[in-house]
Each structure stands twice: as C-alpha cells, then as structure tokens.
C-alpha cells in the first residue's frame, strides 16, 4: 500500500511523461491491493496470485514481441523461449486458481531466494578466482 502511494506521488511529479497514466494506474492498483490484503488476507492472497499470473502472461507476450523484433540477431530464440515459458507459467497459475493461491506465492518467493543465494555464491567464487590470479 505504501509503495502504491509513492507510485501515485511519483506519477504526479512526472505528469509530462508519456507513461504518466500507466504509472498512476499501477499506483492505484497497489493501494487497493494493499487495502484488500490488510482487511482480508485470504482475498489478498488470491488477488496477488491472480496479479502474478497476469504479470507472467504480459511479460511473456512482451518477450515474444521483442524476440520477433530482434529476430535477425543471435539469441532471439532464447528470448522467445523465455516468453513462451512465462506465458505457460502464467496460464498454469491462472488455471489452478483458487488452489494455486496456496502455493504459487511461496514457490515464486522460494525460487527468488534460491537464485539470489546462487548469485551470491557465483560472485564470491569469481572474487576468489580474481584474488588468486
């Protein structure tokens, strides 16, 4: 909810920016979502899961559009592959609602924590390798 308030404030500070309306809408949705989570945690969990599914689908579509835009360049296939996976993940979460609300948020948080841990290990190993050479 607090993040949504700051998003709305930032939107009004940058009214001349072309993304003003989008920024304002995101802020309002965040405030409403924060209120829902505070007043009814179960409905909030369901709403967050629905938002995550929608974000995965939107991200996947964006990645596919980008992939076809950069198609002559190497690596475009990986971007397209990531887009397809994101769309599939979004639809999997969406199709399992309301039961996916019980596991999706925890799974995504767990994957994020795991990847952060691995990235710190990779940084430490790279620093150790640089120090010894």
Coordinates of N, CA, C and O in Angstrom, one line a residue:
X1 N 0.8 -1.2 0.0 CA 0.0 0.0 0.0 C 0.9 1.3 0.0 O 0.6 2.2 -0.7
X2 N 1.9 1.2 0.8 CA 2.8 2.4 0.9 C 3.5 2.6 -0.5 O 3.6 3.7 -1.0
X3 N 3.9 1.5 -1.1 CA 4.6 1.6 -2.4 C 3.6 2.2 -3.4 O 4.0 3.0 -4.3
X4 N 2.3 1.9 -3.3 CA 1.3 2.4 -4.2 C 1.2 3.9 -4.1 O 1.0 4.7 -5.0
X5 N 1.2 4.4 -2.8 CA 1.1 5.8 -2.5 C 2.3 6.5 -3.2 O 2.1 7.6 -3.8
X6 N 3.5 6.0 -3.0 CA 4.7 6.6 -3.6 C 4.6 6.6 -5.1 O 5.1 7.5 -5.8
X7 N 4.1 5.5 -5.7 CA 3.9 5.4 -7.1 C 3.0 6.5 -7.6 O 3.2 7.1 -8.6
X8 N 1.9 6.8 -6.9 CA 1.0 7.8 -7.3 C 1.6 9.2 -7.2 O 1.5 10.0 -8.1
X9 N 2.4 9.4 -6.1 CA 3.1 10.7 -5.9 C 4.1 10.9 -7.1 O 4.1 12.0 -7.7
X10 N 4.8 9.8 -7.4 CA 5.8 9.9 -8.5 C 5.1 10.2 -9.8 O 5.6 10.9 -10.7
X11 N 3.9 9.6 -10.0 CA 3.2 9.8 -11.3 C 2.9 11.3 -11.5 O 3.0 11.8 -12.5
X12 N 2.4 11.9 -10.4 CA 2.0 13.3 -10.5 C 3.3 14.2 -10.6 O 3.2 15.3 -11.2
X13 N 4.4 13.8 -10.1 CA 5.6 14.5 -10.3 C 6.1 14.5 -11.8 O 6.9 15.4 -12.2
X14 N 5.7 13.5 -12.5 CA 6.2 13.3 -13.9 C 5.0 13.3 -14.8 O 4.9 12.5 -15.7
X15 N 4.1 14.3 -14.7 CA 2.9 14.3 -15.5 C 3.2 14.4 -17.0 O 2.4 14.0 -17.8
X16 N 4.3 15.1 -17.3 CA 4.6 15.3 -18.7 C 5.1 14.0 -19.4 O 5.3 14.0 -20.6
X17 N 5.5 13.0 -18.6 CA 6.0 11.8 -19.1 C 4.9 11.0 -19.8 O 3.7 11.0 -19.4
X18 N 5.2 10.3 -20.9 CA 4.2 9.5 -21.6 C 3.6 8.4 -20.8 O 2.5 7.9 -21.1
X19 N 4.3 7.9 -19.8 CA 3.8 6.8 -19.0 C 3.1 7.2 -17.8 O 2.9 6.4 -16.8
X20 N 2.7 8.5 -17.7 CA 2.0 9.0 -16.5 C 0.8 8.2 -16.2 O 0.6 7.8 -15.0
X21 N -0.1 7.9 -17.1 CA -1.4 7.2 -16.9 C -1.1 5.8 -16.4 O -1.7 5.4 -15.4
X22 N -0.2 5.1 -17.0 CA 0.2 3.8 -16.6 C 0.7 3.8 -15.2 O 0.4 2.9 -14.4
X23 N 1.6 4.7 -14.9 CA 2.2 4.8 -13.5 C 1.1 5.1 -12.5 O 1.1 4.5 -11.4
X24 N 0.2 6.0 -12.8 CA -0.9 6.3 -11.9 C -1.8 5.1 -11.7 O -2.2 4.7 -10.5
X25 N -2.1 4.3 -12.7 CA -3.0 3.1 -12.6 C -2.3 2.1 -11.7 O -2.9 1.5 -10.9
X26 N -1.0 1.9 -12.0 CA -0.3 0.9 -11.2 C -0.3 1.3 -9.7 O -0.5 0.5 -8.8
X27 N -0.1 2.6 -9.4 CA -0.1 3.1 -8.0 C -1.5 2.8 -7.4 O -1.6 2.4 -6.2
X28 N -2.6 3.2 -8.1 CA -3.9 3.0 -7.6 C -4.2 1.5 -7.3 O -4.7 1.1 -6.2
X29 N -3.8 0.6 -8.2 CA -4.0 -0.8 -8.0 C -3.2 -1.3 -6.8 O -3.7 -2.1 -6.0
X30 N -2.0 -0.8 -6.6 CA -1.2 -1.2 -5.5 C -1.8 -0.7 -4.2 O -1.8 -1.5 -3.2
X31 N -2.4 0.5 -4.1 CA -3.1 0.9 -2.9 C -4.3 0.1 -2.6 O -4.5 -0.4 -1.5
X32 N -5.1 -0.2 -3.6 CA -6.3 -1.0 -3.5 C -5.9 -2.4 -3.0 O -6.5 -3.0 -2.1
X33 N -4.8 -3.0 -3.7 CA -4.4 -4.3 -3.3 C -3.9 -4.3 -1.8 O -4.1 -5.3 -1.1
X34 N -3.2 -3.3 -1.4 CA -2.7 -3.2 0.0 C -3.8 -3.2 0.9 O -3.8 -3.8 2.0
X35 N -4.9 -2.5 0.6 CA -6.0 -2.4 1.5 C -6.7 -3.7 1.6 O -7.1 -4.2 2.7
X36 N -6.9 -4.4 0.4 CA -7.5 -5.7 0.4 C -6.7 -6.7 1.2 O -7.3 -7.5 2.0
X37 N -5.4 -6.7 1.1 CA -4.6 -7.6 1.8 C -4.7 -7.4 3.3 O -4.7 -8.3 4.1
X38 N -4.7 -6.1 3.7 CA -4.8 -5.8 5.1 C -6.1 -6.2 5.7 O -6.2 -6.7 6.8
X39 N -7.2 -5.9 5.0 CA -8.6 -6.2 5.5 C -9.0 -7.7 5.4 O -9.7 -8.2 6.2
X40 N -8.5 -8.4 4.3 CA -8.9 -9.8 4.1 C -7.7 -10.5 3.5 O -7.5 -10.6 2.3
X41 N -6.8 -11.1 4.4 CA -5.6 -11.7 3.9 C -5.8 -12.8 2.9 O -5.1 -13.0 1.9
X42 N -6.9 -13.6 3.0 CA -7.2 -14.7 2.1 C -7.5 -14.1 0.7 O -7.0 -14.6 -0.3
X43 N -8.4 -13.1 0.7 CA -8.7 -12.4 -0.6 C -7.4 -11.8 -1.2 O -7.2 -11.8 -2.4
X44 N -6.6 -11.2 -0.3 CA -5.4 -10.6 -0.8 C -4.4 -11.6 -1.4 O -3.8 -11.3 -2.4
X45 N -4.3 -12.8 -0.8 CA -3.5 -13.9 -1.4 C -4.0 -14.3 -2.7 O -3.2 -14.4 -3.7
X46 N -5.3 -14.4 -2.9 CA -5.9 -14.8 -4.1 C -5.7 -13.7 -5.2 O -5.3 -14.0 -6.3
X47 N -5.8 -12.4 -4.8 CA -5.6 -11.3 -5.7 C -4.1 -11.2 -6.1 O -3.9 -11.0 -7.3
X48 N -3.2 -11.4 -5.2 CA -1.8 -11.4 -5.6 C -1.4 -12.5 -6.5 O -0.7 -12.3 -7.5
X49 N -2.0 -13.7 -6.3 CA -1.8 -14.8 -7.2 C -2.3 -14.5 -8.6 O -1.7 -14.8 -9.6
X50 N -3.5 -13.9 -8.7 CA -4.1 -13.5 -9.9 C -3.2 -12.5 -10.6 O -2.9 -12.6 -11.9
X51 N -2.7 -11.5 -9.9 CA -1.8 -10.5 -10.5 C -0.5 -11.1 -11.0 O 0.0 -10.8 -12.1
X52 N 0.1 -12.0 -10.2 CA 1.3 -12.7 -10.7 C 1.0 -13.5 -12.0 O 1.9 -13.4 -12.9
X53 N -0.1 -14.2 -12.1 CA -0.4 -14.9 -13.3 C -0.5 -13.9 -14.5 O 0.1 -14.2 -15.5
X54 N -1.2 -12.8 -14.2 CA -1.3 -11.8 -15.3 C 0.0 -11.2 -15.7 O 0.3 -11.0 -16.9
X55 N 0.9 -10.9 -14.7 CA 2.2 -10.4 -15.0 C 3.0 -11.4 -15.8 O 3.7 -11.0 -16.8
X56 N 3.0 -12.6 -15.5 CA 3.7 -13.6 -16.2 C 3.2 -13.7 -17.7 O 4.0 -13.7 -18.6
X57 N 1.9 -13.6 -17.9 CA 1.4 -13.7 -19.2 C 1.8 -12.4 -20.0 O 2.2 -12.5 -21.2
X58 N 1.7 -11.2 -19.4 CA 2.0 -10.0 -20.0 C 3.5 -10.0 -20.3 O 3.9 -9.5 -21.4
X59 N 4.4 -10.4 -19.4 CA 5.8 -10.5 -19.6 C 6.1 -11.4 -20.8 O 7.0 -11.1 -21.6
X60 N 5.5 -12.5 -20.8 CA 5.7 -13.5 -21.9 C 5.4 -12.9 -23.3 O 6.1 -13.1 -24.2
X61 N 4.2 -12.3 -23.4 CA 3.8 -11.7 -24.6 C 4.8 -10.6 -25.0 O 5.3 -10.5 -26.2
X62 N 5.3 -9.8 -24.1 CA 6.3 -8.8 -24.4 C 7.6 -9.4 -24.8 O 8.2 -8.9 -25.8
X63 N 8.0 -10.5 -24.2 CA 9.2 -11.1 -24.6 C 9.1 -11.7 -26.0 O 10.0 -11.7 -26.8
X64 N 7.9 -12.3 -26.3 CA 7.8 -12.8 -27.7 C 7.8 -11.7 -28.7 O 8.4 -11.8 -29.8
X65 N 7.2 -10.6 -28.4 CA 7.2 -9.4 -29.4 C 8.6 -8.9 -29.5 O 9.1 -8.7 -30.7
X66 N 9.4 -8.9 -28.4 CA 10.8 -8.4 -28.5 C 11.6 -9.4 -29.3 O 12.4 -9.1 -30.2
X67 N 11.4 -10.7 -29.1 CA 12.1 -11.8 -29.8 C 11.9 -11.6 -31.3 O 12.9 -11.7 -32.1
X68 N 10.7 -11.4 -31.7 CA 10.5 -11.3 -33.2 C 11.0 -10.0 -33.7 O 11.3 -9.9 -34.9
X69 N 11.1 -9.0 -32.9 CA 11.7 -7.7 -33.3 C 13.2 -7.8 -33.5 O 13.7 -7.2 -34.4
X70 N 13.8 -8.6 -32.7 CA 15.3 -8.8 -32.8 C 15.7 -10.1 -33.5 O 16.9 -10.5 -33.5
X71 N 14.8 -10.7 -34.2 CA 15.0 -12.0 -34.8 C 16.2 -12.1 -35.6 O 16.9 -13.2 -35.5
X72 N 16.7 -11.2 -36.4 CA 17.9 -11.4 -37.2 C 19.1 -11.6 -36.3 O 20.1 -12.2 -36.7
X73 N 19.1 -11.2 -35.1 CA 20.3 -11.2 -34.2 C 20.3 -12.6 -33.4 O 19.3 -13.2 -33.1
X74 N 21.5 -13.0 -33.1 CA 21.6 -14.2 -32.3 C 21.1 -14.0 -30.9 O 21.1 -12.9 -30.3
X75 N 20.5 -15.1 -30.4 CA 19.9 -15.1 -29.1 C 18.4 -14.8 -29.0 O 17.8 -14.9 -28.0
X76 N 17.9 -14.4 -30.2 CA 16.4 -14.1 -30.2 C 15.6 -15.3 -29.8 O 14.6 -15.2 -29.2
X77 N 16.1 -16.5 -30.1 CA 15.4 -17.7 -29.8 C 15.2 -17.9 -28.3 O 14.2 -18.4 -27.8
X78 N 16.3 -17.6 -27.6 CA 16.2 -17.7 -26.1 C 15.2 -16.7 -25.5 O 14.5 -17.0 -24.6
X79 N 15.1 -15.5 -26.1 CA 14.1 -14.6 -25.6 C 12.7 -15.1 -25.9 O 11.8 -15.0 -25.0
X80 N 12.5 -15.7 -27.1 CA 11.2 -16.3 -27.4 C 10.9 -17.4 -26.5 O 9.8 -17.6 -26.0
X81 N 11.9 -18.3 -26.2 CA 11.7 -19.4 -25.3 C 11.3 -18.9 -24.0 O 10.4 -19.5 -23.3
X82 N 12.0 -17.9 -23.4 CA 11.6 -17.3 -22.1 C 10.2 -16.8 -22.1 O 9.5 -16.9 -21.2
X83 N 9.8 -16.2 -23.2 CA 8.4 -15.7 -23.4 C 7.4 -16.8 -23.3 O 6.4 -16.6 -22.6
X84 N 7.7 -17.9 -24.0 CA 6.7 -19.0 -24.0 C 6.6 -19.6 -22.6 O 5.5 -19.9 -22.2
X85 N 7.8 -19.7 -22.0 CA 7.7 -20.3 -20.6 C 7.0 -19.4 -19.7 O 6.2 -19.9 -18.8
X86 N 7.2 -18.1 -19.8 CA 6.4 -17.1 -18.9 C 4.9 -17.2 -19.2 O 4.1 -17.2 -18.2
X87 N 4.5 -17.3 -20.4 CA 3.1 -17.4 -20.7 C 2.5 -18.7 -20.2 O 1.5 -18.8 -19.6
X88 N 3.3 -19.8 -20.3 CA 2.8 -21.1 -19.8 C 2.7 -21.1 -18.3 O 1.7 -21.6 -17.7
X89 N 3.7 -20.5 -17.6 CA 3.6 -20.4 -16.2 C 2.4 -19.5 -15.7 O 1.7 -19.9 -14.8
X90 N 2.2 -18.4 -16.4 CA 1.0 -17.6 -16.1 C -0.3 -18.4 -16.2 O -1.2 -18.3 -15.4
X91 N -0.4 -19.1 -17.3 CA -1.7 -19.9 -17.6 C -1.8 -21.0 -16.6 O -2.9 -21.4 -16.2
X92 N -0.7 -21.6 -16.2 CA -0.7 -22.7 -15.2 C -1.2 -22.2 -13.9 O -2.1 -22.8 -13.2
X93 N -0.7 -21.1 -13.4 CA -1.1 -20.5 -12.2 C -2.6 -20.1 -12.3 O -3.4 -20.3 -11.4
X94 N -3.0 -19.4 -13.4 CA -4.3 -19.0 -13.6 C -5.3 -20.1 -13.6 O -6.4 -20.1 -13.0
X95 N -5.0 -21.2 -14.3 CA -5.9 -22.3 -14.5 C -6.1 -23.1 -13.2 O -7.1 -23.8 -13.0
X96 N -5.2 -23.0 -12.2 CA -5.3 -23.7 -11.0 C -5.9 -22.9 -9.9 O -6.0 -23.3 -8.7
X97 N -6.3 -21.6 -10.2 CA -7.0 -20.8 -9.2 C -8.3 -21.4 -8.7 O -8.9 -22.0 -9.5
X98 N -8.6 -21.4 -7.5 CA -8.0 -20.7 -6.3 C -7.0 -21.6 -5.6 O -6.3 -21.0 -4.8
X99 N -6.8 -22.8 -6.0 CA -5.8 -23.7 -5.3 C -4.4 -23.2 -5.4 O -3.6 -23.4 -4.6
X100 N -4.1 -22.5 -6.6 CA -2.7 -22.1 -6.8 C -2.4 -20.9 -5.9 O -1.2 -20.7 -5.6
X101 N -3.4 -20.3 -5.3 CA -3.1 -19.2 -4.3 C -2.4 -19.8 -3.1 O -1.6 -19.0 -2.4
X102 N -2.5 -21.1 -2.8 CA -1.9 -21.7 -1.6 C -0.4 -22.0 -1.9 O 0.4 -22.0 -0.9
X103 N 0.0 -22.1 -3.1 CA 1.4 -22.5 -3.4 C 2.2 -21.5 -4.3 O 3.4 -21.5 -4.2
X104 N 1.5 -20.8 -5.1 CA 2.3 -20.0 -6.1 C 3.2 -18.9 -5.5 O 4.3 -18.8 -5.9
X105 N 2.6 -18.2 -4.6 CA 3.4 -17.1 -4.0 C 4.6 -17.6 -3.3 O 5.8 -17.1 -3.4
X106 N 4.5 -18.7 -2.5 CA 5.6 -19.3 -1.8 C 6.6 -19.9 -2.7 O 7.8 -19.8 -2.5
X107 N 6.2 -20.5 -3.8 CA 7.1 -21.1 -4.8 C 7.9 -20.0 -5.5 O 9.1 -20.1 -5.6
X108 N 7.3 -19.0 -5.9 CA 8.0 -17.9 -6.5 C 9.0 -17.2 -5.6 O 10.1 -16.9 -6.0
X109 N 8.6 -17.0 -4.3 CA 9.5 -16.4 -3.4 C 10.6 -17.3 -3.1 O 11.8 -16.9 -3.0
X110 N 10.4 -18.6 -3.0 CA 11.5 -19.6 -2.8 C 12.5 -19.6 -3.9 O 13.7 -19.7 -3.7
X111 N 12.0 -19.6 -5.1 CA 12.8 -19.6 -6.3 C 13.7 -18.3 -6.3 O 14.9 -18.4 -6.6
X112 N 13.1 -17.2 -6.0 CA 13.8 -16.0 -5.9 C 14.9 -16.0 -4.9 O 16.1 -15.6 -5.2
X113 N 14.6 -16.5 -3.7 CA 15.6 -16.6 -2.7 C 16.8 -17.5 -3.1 O 17.9 -17.3 -2.9
X114 N 16.4 -18.7 -3.7 CA 17.4 -19.6 -4.1 C 18.3 -19.0 -5.2 O 19.5 -19.2 -5.1
X115 N 17.7 -18.3 -6.2 CA 18.6 -17.7 -7.2 C 19.4 -16.6 -6.7 O 20.6 -16.4 -7.1
X116 N 18.9 -15.9 -5.7 CA 19.7 -14.8 -5.1 C 20.9 -15.5 -4.4 O 22.1 -15.0 -4.4
X117 N 20.7 -16.6 -3.7 CA 21.8 -17.3 -3.0 C 22.8 -17.8 -4.0 O 24.0 -17.6 -3.7
X118 N 22.4 -18.4 -5.0 CA 23.3 -18.9 -6.0 C 24.1 -17.7 -6.7 O 25.3 -17.9 -7.0
X119 N 23.5 -16.6 -6.9 CA 24.2 -15.4 -7.5 C 25.3 -14.9 -6.5 O 26.4 -14.6 -6.9
X120 N 25.0 -14.9 -5.2 CA 26.0 -14.5 -4.2 C 27.1 -15.5 -4.2 O 28.3 -15.1 -4.1
X121 N 26.8 -16.8 -4.3 CA 27.9 -17.8 -4.4 C 28.8 -17.6 -5.6 O 30.0 -17.7 -5.6
X122 N 28.1 -17.3 -6.8 CA 28.9 -17.1 -8.0 C 29.8 -15.9 -7.9 O 30.9 -15.9 -8.3
X123 N 29.3 -14.8 -7.3 CA 30.1 -13.6 -7.1 C 31.3 -13.9 -6.2 O 32.4 -13.5 -6.4
X124 N 31.0 -14.6 -5.1 CA 32.1 -15.0 -4.2 C 33.2 -15.8 -4.9 O 34.4 -15.6 -4.7
X125 N 32.8 -16.8 -5.7 CA 33.7 -17.7 -6.4 C 34.5 -16.9 -7.4 O 35.7 -17.1 -7.6
X126 N 33.8 -15.9 -8.1 CA 34.5 -15.1 -9.0 C 35.5 -14.2 -8.4 O 36.6 -14.0 -8.8
X127 N 35.2 -13.6 -7.2 CA 36.1 -12.8 -6.5 C 37.3 -13.6 -6.0 O 38.4 -13.1 -6.0
X128 N 37.0 -14.8 -5.5 CA 38.1 -15.7 -5.1 C 39.1 -16.0 -6.2 O 40.3 -16.0 -6.1
X129 N 38.5 -16.3 -7.4 CA 39.3 -16.6 -8.6 C 40.2 -15.4 -9.0 O 41.3 -15.6 -9.4
X130 N 39.6 -14.2 -8.9 CA 40.3 -13.0 -9.3 C 41.5 -12.7 -8.3 O 42.5 -12.3 -8.6
X131 N 41.2 -13.0 -7.0 CA 42.2 -12.8 -6.0 C 43.4 -13.7 -6.1 O 44.5 -13.3 -5.9
X132 N 43.1 -14.9 -6.5 CA 44.2 -15.9 -6.6 C 45.0 -15.8 -7.9 O 46.1 -16.3 -8.0
X133 N 44.5 -15.1 -8.9 CA 45.2 -14.9 -10.1 C 46.0 -13.7 -10.2 O 46.4 -13.0 -9.5

